[in-house]
Coordinates of C-alpha atoms in Angstrom, one line a residue:
X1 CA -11.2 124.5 71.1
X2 CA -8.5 126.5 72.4
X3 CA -5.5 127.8 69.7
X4 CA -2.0 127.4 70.5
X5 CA 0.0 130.5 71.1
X6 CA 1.4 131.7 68.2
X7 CA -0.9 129.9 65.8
X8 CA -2.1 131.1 62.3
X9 CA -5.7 132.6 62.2
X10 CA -7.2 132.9 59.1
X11 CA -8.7 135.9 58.4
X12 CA -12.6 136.4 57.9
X13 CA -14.1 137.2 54.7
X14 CA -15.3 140.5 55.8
X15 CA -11.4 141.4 57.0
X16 CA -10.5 140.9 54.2
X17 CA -13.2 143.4 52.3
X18 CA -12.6 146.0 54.7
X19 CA -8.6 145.9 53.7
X20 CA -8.1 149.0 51.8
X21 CA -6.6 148.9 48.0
X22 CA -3.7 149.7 46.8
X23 CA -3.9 152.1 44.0
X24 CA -1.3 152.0 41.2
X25 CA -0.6 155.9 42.3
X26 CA 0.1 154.3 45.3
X27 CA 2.4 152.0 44.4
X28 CA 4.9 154.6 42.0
X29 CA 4.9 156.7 45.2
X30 CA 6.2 154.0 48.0
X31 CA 8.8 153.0 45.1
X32 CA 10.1 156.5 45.2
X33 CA 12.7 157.0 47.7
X34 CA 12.2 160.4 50.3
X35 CA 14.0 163.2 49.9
X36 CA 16.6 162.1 52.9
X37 CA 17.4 158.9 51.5
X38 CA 15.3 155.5 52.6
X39 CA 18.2 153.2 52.1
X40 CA 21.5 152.6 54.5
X41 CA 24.7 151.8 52.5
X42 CA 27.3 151.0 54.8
X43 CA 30.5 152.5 54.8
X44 CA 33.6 150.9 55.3
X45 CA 36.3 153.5 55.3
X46 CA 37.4 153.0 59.0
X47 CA 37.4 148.9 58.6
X48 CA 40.9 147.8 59.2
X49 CA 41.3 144.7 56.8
X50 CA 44.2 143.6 58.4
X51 CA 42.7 142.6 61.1
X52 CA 39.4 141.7 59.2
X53 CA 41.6 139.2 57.4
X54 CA 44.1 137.8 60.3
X55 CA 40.7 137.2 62.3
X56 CA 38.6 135.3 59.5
X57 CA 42.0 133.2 58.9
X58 CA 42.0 132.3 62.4
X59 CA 38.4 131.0 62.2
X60 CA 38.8 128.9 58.5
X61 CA 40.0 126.0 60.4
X62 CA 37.1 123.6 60.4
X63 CA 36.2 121.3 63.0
X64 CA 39.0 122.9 65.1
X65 CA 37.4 123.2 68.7
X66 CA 39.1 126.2 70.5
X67 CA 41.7 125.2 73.3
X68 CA 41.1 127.0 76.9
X69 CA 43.9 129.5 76.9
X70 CA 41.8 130.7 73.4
X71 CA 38.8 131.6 74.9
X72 CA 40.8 132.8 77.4
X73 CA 42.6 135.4 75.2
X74 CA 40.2 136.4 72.9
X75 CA 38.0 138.6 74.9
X76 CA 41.7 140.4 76.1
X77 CA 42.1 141.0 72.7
X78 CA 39.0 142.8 71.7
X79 CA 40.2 144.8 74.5
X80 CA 43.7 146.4 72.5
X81 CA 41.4 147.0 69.2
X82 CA 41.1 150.7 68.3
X83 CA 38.4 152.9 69.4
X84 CA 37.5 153.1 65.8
X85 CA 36.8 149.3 65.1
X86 CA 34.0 149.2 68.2
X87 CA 32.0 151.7 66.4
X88 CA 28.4 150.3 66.4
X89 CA 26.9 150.5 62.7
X90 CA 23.4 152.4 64.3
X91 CA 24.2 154.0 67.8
X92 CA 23.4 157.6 69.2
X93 CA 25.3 159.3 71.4
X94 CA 22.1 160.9 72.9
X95 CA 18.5 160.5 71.9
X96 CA 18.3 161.4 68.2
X97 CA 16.9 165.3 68.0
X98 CA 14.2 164.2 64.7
X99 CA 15.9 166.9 62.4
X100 CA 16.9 163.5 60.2
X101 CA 19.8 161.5 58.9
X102 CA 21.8 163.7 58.1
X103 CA 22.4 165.6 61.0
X104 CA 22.8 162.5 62.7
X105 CA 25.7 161.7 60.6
X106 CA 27.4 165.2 60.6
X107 CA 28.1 164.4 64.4
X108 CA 29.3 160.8 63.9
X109 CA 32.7 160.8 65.8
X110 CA 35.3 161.2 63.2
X111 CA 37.4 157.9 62.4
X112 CA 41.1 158.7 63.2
X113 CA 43.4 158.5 60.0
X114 CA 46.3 159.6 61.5
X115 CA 47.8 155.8 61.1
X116 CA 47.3 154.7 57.9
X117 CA 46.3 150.9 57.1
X118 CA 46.9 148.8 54.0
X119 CA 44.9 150.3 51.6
X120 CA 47.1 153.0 51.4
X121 CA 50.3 153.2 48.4
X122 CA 52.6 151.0 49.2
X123 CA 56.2 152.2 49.5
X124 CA 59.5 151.8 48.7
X125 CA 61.8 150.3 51.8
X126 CA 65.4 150.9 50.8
X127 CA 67.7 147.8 51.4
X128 CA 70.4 149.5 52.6
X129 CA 71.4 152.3 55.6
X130 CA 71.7 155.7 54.0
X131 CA 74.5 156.5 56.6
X132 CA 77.3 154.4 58.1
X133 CA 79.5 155.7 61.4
X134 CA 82.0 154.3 63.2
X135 CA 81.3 154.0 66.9
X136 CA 84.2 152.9 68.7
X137 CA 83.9 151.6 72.3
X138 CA 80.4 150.8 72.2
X139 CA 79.9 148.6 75.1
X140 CA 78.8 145.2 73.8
X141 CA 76.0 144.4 76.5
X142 CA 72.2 143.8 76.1
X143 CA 71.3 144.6 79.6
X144 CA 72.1 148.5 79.1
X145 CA 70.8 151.4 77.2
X146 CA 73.6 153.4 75.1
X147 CA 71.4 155.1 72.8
X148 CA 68.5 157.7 72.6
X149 CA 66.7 160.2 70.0
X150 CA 65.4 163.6 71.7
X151 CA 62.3 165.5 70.4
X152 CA 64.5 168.2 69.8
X153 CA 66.7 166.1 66.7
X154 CA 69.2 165.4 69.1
X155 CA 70.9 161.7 68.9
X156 CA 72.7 160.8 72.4
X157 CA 75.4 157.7 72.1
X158 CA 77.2 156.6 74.9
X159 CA 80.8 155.0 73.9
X160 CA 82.7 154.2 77.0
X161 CA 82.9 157.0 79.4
X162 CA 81.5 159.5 77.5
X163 CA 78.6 160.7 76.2
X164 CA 78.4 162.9 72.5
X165 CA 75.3 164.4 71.2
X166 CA 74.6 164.1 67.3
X167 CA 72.4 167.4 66.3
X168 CA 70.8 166.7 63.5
X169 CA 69.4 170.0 63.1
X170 CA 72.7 172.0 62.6
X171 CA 74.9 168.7 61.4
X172 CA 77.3 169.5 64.3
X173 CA 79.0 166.5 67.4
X174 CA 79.7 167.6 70.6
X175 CA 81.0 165.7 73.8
X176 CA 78.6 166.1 76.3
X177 CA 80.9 164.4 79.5
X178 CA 83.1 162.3 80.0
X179 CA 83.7 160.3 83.5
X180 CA 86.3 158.5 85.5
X181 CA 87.1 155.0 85.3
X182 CA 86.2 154.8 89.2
X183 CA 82.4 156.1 87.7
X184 CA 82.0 154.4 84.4
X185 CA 81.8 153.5 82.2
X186 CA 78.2 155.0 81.4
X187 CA 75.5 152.6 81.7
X188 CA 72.4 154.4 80.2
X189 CA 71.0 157.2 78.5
X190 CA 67.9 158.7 78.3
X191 CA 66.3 162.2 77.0
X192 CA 63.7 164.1 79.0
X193 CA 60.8 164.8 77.0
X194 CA 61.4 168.8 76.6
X195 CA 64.2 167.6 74.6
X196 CA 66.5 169.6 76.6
X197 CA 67.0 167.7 79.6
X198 CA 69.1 164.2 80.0
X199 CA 69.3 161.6 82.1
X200 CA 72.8 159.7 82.7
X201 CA 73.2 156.2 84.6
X202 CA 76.2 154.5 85.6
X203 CA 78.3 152.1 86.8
X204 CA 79.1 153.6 90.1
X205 CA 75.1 153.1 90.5
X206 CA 74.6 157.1 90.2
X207 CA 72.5 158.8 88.0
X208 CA 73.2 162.1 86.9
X209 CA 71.0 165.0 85.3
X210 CA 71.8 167.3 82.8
X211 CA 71.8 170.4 80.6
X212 CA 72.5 169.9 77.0
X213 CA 72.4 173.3 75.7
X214 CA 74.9 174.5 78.3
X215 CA 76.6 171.0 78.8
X216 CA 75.8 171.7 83.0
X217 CA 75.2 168.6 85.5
X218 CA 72.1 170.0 87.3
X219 CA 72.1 167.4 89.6
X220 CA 73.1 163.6 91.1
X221 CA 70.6 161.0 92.2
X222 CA 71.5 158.3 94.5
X223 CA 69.2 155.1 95.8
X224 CA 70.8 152.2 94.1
X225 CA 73.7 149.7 95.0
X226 CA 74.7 148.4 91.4
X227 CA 74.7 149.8 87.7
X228 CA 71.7 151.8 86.7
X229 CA 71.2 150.1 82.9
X230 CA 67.6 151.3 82.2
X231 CA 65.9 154.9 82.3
X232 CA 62.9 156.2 81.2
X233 CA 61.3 159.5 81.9
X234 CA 57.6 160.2 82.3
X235 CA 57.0 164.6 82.6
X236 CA 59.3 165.0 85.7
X237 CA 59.1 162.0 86.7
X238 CA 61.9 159.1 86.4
X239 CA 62.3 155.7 86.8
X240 CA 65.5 154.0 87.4
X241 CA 66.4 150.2 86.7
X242 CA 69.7 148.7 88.6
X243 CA 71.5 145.9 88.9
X244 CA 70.1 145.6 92.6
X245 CA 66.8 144.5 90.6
X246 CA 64.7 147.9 92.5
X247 CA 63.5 150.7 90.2
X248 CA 63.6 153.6 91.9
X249 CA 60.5 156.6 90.9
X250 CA 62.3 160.2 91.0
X251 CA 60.5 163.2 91.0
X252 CA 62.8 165.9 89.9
X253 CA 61.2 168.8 90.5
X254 CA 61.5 168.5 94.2
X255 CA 64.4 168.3 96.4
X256 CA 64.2 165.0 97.8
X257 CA 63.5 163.0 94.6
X258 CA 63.3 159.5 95.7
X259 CA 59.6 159.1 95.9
X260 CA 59.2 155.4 95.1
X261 CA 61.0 152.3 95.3
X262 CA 59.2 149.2 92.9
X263 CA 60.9 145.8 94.2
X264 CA 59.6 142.6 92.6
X265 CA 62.5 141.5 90.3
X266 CA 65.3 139.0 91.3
X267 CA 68.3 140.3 89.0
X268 CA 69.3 143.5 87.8
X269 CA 66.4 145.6 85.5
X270 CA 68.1 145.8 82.4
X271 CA 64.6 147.2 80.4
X272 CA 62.0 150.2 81.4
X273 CA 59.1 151.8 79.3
X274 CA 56.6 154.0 80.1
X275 CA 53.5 153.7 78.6
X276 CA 52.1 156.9 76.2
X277 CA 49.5 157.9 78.9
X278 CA 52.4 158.1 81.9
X279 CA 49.9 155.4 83.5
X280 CA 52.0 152.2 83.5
X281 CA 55.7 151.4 83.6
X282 CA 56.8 148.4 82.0
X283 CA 59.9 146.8 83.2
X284 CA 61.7 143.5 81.9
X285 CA 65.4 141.4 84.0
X286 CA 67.8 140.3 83.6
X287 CA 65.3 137.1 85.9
X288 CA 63.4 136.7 82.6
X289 CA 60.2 138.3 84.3
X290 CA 58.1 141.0 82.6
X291 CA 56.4 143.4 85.0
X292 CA 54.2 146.1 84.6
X293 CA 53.4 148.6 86.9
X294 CA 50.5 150.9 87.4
X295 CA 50.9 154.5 88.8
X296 CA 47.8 154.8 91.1
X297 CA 47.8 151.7 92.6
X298 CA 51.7 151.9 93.7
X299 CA 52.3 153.3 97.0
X300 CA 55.8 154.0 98.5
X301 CA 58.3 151.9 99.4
X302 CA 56.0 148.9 99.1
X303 CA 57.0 145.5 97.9
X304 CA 55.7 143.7 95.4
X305 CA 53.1 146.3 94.1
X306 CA 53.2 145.2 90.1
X307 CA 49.7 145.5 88.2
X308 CA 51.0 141.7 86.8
X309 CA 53.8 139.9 86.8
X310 CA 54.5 137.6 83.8
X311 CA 56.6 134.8 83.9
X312 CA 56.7 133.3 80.4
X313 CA 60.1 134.3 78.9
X314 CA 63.0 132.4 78.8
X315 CA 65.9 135.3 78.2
X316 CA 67.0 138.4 79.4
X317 CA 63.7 141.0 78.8
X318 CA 65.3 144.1 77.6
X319 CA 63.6 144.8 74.7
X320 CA 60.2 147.0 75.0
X321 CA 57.7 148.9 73.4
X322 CA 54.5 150.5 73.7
X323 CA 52.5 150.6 70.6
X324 CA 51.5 154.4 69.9
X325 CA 48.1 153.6 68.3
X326 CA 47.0 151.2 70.6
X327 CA 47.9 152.4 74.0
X328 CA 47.1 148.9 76.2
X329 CA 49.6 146.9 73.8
X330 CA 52.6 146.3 74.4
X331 CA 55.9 144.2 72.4
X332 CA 58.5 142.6 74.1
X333 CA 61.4 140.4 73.2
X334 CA 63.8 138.5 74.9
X335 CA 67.5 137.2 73.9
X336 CA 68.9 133.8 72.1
X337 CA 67.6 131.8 74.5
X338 CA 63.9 132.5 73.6
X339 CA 63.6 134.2 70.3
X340 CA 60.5 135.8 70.1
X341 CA 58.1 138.7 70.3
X342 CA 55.2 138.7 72.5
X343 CA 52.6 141.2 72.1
X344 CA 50.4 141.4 75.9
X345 CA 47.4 143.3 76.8
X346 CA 48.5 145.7 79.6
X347 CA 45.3 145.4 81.4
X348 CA 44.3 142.0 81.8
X349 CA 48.5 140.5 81.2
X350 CA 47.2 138.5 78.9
X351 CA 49.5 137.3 75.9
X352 CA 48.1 138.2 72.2
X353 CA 50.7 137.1 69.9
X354 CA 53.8 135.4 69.9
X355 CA 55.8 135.2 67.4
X356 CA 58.9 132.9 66.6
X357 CA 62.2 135.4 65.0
X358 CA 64.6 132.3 65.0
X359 CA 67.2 134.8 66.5
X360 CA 67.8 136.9 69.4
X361 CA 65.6 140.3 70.0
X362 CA 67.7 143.2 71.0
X363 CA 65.6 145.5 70.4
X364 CA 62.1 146.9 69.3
X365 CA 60.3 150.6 67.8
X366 CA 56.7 150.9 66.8
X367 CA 56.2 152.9 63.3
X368 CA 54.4 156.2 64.1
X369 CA 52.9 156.1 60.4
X370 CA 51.7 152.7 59.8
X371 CA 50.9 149.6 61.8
X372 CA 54.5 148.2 61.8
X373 CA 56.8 146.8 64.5
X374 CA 60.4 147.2 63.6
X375 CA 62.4 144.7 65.5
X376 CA 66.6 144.3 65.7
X377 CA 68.3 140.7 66.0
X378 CA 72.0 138.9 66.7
X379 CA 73.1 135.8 65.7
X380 CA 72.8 134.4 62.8
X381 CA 71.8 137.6 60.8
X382 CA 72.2 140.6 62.8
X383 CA 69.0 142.0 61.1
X384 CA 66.4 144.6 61.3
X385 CA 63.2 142.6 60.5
X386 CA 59.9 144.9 59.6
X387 CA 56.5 143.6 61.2
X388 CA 53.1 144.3 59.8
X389 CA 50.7 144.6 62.3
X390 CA 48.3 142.6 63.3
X391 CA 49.2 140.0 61.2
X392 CA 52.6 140.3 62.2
X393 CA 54.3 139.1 58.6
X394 CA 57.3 140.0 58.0
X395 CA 57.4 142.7 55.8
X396 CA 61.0 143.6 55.3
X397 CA 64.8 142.6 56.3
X398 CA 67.7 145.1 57.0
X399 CA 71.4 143.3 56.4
X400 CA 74.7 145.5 56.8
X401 CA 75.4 144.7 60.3
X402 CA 78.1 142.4 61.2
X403 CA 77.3 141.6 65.2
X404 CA 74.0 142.0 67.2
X405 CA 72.0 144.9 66.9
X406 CA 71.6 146.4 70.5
X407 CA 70.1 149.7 70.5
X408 CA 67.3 151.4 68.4
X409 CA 66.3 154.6 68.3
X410 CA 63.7 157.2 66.4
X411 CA 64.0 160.6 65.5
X412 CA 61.6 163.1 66.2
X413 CA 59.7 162.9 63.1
X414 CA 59.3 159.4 63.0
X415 CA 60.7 158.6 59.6
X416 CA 64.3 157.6 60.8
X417 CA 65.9 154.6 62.3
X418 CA 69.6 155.2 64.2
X419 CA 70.8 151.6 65.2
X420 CA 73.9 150.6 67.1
X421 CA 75.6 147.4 66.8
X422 CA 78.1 145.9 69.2
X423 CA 80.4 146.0 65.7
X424 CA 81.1 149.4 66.4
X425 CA 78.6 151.1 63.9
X426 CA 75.7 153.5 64.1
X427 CA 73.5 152.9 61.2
X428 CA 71.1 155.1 59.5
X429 CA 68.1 153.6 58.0
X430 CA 64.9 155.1 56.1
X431 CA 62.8 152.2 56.9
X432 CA 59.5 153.9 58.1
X433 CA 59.6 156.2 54.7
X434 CA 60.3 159.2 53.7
X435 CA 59.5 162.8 55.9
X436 CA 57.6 165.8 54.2
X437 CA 59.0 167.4 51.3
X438 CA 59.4 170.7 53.8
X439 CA 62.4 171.5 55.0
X440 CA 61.5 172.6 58.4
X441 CA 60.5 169.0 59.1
X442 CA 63.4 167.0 57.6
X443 CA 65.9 165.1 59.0
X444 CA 69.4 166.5 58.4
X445 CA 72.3 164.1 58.2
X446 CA 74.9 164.6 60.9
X447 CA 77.9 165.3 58.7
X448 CA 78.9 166.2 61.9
X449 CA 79.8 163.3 63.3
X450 CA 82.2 163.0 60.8
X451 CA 85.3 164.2 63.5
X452 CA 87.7 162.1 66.2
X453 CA 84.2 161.0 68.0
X454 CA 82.6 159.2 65.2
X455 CA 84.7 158.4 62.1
X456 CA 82.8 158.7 58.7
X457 CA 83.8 155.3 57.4
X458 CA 81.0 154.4 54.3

């Protein structure tokens, strides 16, 4: 009779008396562990628990049966998770070389700490903004951009038709330019990464470039036939939103600049964001449409050439931010009319998060430190709210403004918070902690704002 596959055999009796014997020498020796190490303990120092926790209290639902649009989303999720949460517990980079565990380990790709995550000390968030200005004839609209932090500590504030520069490094306030009423007032401002450069939009659809540490216009770009609300550089390169809904790509170190023209908005581009890698452009209108862009798959002067094109807001999408640890996610938030942050996966468009403020979102600023999302509101509160990420609870709530936050901005070292409201105040706030005790890094105060520009006035 055949046996089944798989079935038991017994053994013979004579298998059985050729099996060898373990000795009791035996036996002390196998329970002594090699010189190496015979045991894995795992190690759980690059574990985010964060999102650990936020995922398991997803799942603790019973009998819940996932809708569509979950199964959907989770796989675009995975997608935005950092580098150092796909790291397999037992996997070789190439075929292991037999010289034993430890060397294995010793070139284990690091885990980056350079963002810290819950575990570390919590800290103090002050209430309060260490520094109050006056800012008088701030333009009270959320389609433009009034406001900008350089890498070289240089705050830019735009208040009517002109434009003064904050140093923060020597505590001094300078006027930068001021324009005719034919011209202006000025619509947008944005620094060039060398921190030396700036870009000026305005009304009179012109954008102008210049040279802070000389106060020189280098040059004008033209292209637009409205208000240029929205720049954002990337190297040499710079895009321009306008009222006339096109973004325009300059390249600035060539003569004839105008190298692209992105058209897929109805109504004027009042938001534009590069994305850390200089990849993708993320723009938002004034149409309540969210586009994003991708740099090698644009070619010039051809319609309609967005990477996706997201249709899910019900405001004005000005506010924008790409998150600096996480370089395929990006926040965005729209006005009264919608209330909310979205958080998307840039490669797939697919939505990750949303979350309900109960007031307008003017603004929006990763923390460079920690995984936090600072966010700035109108009506009722006028508030800064703090975000902890992934979990997106709110950590934190800034009062002290008396009308809608429109404009954030971070200096260089990523410790301070300038905000402008359309009260006529620039805020100072120390709300993603304190900088190095060296003195080289701090952030000065500008006492030197404290002249006809920008009244001292708390």
């Amino acid at each position: 009779m055949k046996k089944a596959f798989g079935s038991p055999q017994t053994p013979s009796i004579s298998t059985l008396s050729r099996r060898p014997k373990i000795t009791r020498p035996l036996r002390k020796q196998l329970a002594t562990p090699t010189q190496n190490g015979d045991r894995f303990i795992a190690n759980r120092s690059s574990v985010d628990f964060d999102w650990a926790r936020y995922l398991v209290n997803k799942s603790n639902i019973i009998g819940k049966k996932p809708s569509k649009e979950e199964y959907d989303r989770e796989p675009a999720a995975s997608l935005v998770m950092d580098s150092s949460k796909m790291l397999r517990t037992l996997s070789f980079s190439r075929k292991p070389s037999g010289q034993g565990l430890q060397s294995i380990y010793s070139e284990a790709p690091s885990v980056d700490t350079t963002v810290r995550t819950s575990r570390s000390q919590s800290r103090n968030i002050p209430q309060h903004a260490v520094r109050t200005l006056d800012a008088p004839d701030l333009v009270d609209d959320n389609h433009l951009n009034l406001q900008d932090w350089s890498d070289s500590n240089i705050l830019s504030i735009a208040l009517g038709n002109a434009v003064y520069l904050c140093d923060a490094n020597t505590s001094t306030t300078s006027e930068l330019l001021t324009v005719d009423n034919d011209v202006g007032p000025v619509s947008s401002v944005n620094w060039a990464p060398d921190g030396k450069h700036i870009a000026i939009g305005l009304t009179s659809s012109a954008v102008q470039i210049w040279d802070s540490t000389c106060n020189r216009q280098l040059r004008s770009l033209k292209g637009h036939h409205g208000r240029v609300g929205s720049l954002s550089w990337n190297d040499t390169i710079l895009a321009t939103g306008g009222r006339d809904s096109s973004i325009i790509i300059h390249d600035v170190s060539i003569r004839n600049s105008n190298v692209k023209t992105y058209r897929g908005h109805e109504q004027e581009v009042c938001g534009l964001k590069w994305s850390l890698s200089g990849q993708q452009l993320a723009s938002g209108g004034s149409d309540n449409l969210l586009h994003i862009w991708d740099k090698s798959m644009s070619s010039s002067n051809v319609r309609n050439q967005y990477l996706h094109r997201i249709d899910e807001h019900f405001d004005a999408v000005r506010a924008l931010a790409w998150c600096p640890f996480q370089h395929n996610l990006l926040a965005s938030g729209r006005g009264l009319a919608d209330q909310s942050i979205k958080l998307w996966n840039s490669l797939t468009g697919a939505c990750l998060n949303t979350i309900d403020t109960n007031s307008s979102v003017c603004a929006l600023l990763w923390n460079r430190h920690e995984r936090e999302l600072l966010s700035s509101h109108g009506y009722s509160e006028n508030q800064l709210t703090l975000w902890k990420y992934p979990s997106m609870a709110k950590t934190a709530e800034l009062t002290g403004h008396t009308s809608r936050v429109l404009h954030l901005a971070q200096s260089p070292d990523g410790y301070t918070v300038a905000s402008a409201g359309a009260d006529e105040t620039l805020r100072f706030w120390q709300v993603f902690g304190n900088p190095d005790t060296s003195e080289s890094t701090k952030t000065k105060e500008p006492e030197g704002i404290l002249n006809s520009y920008l009244m001292h006035i708390r």
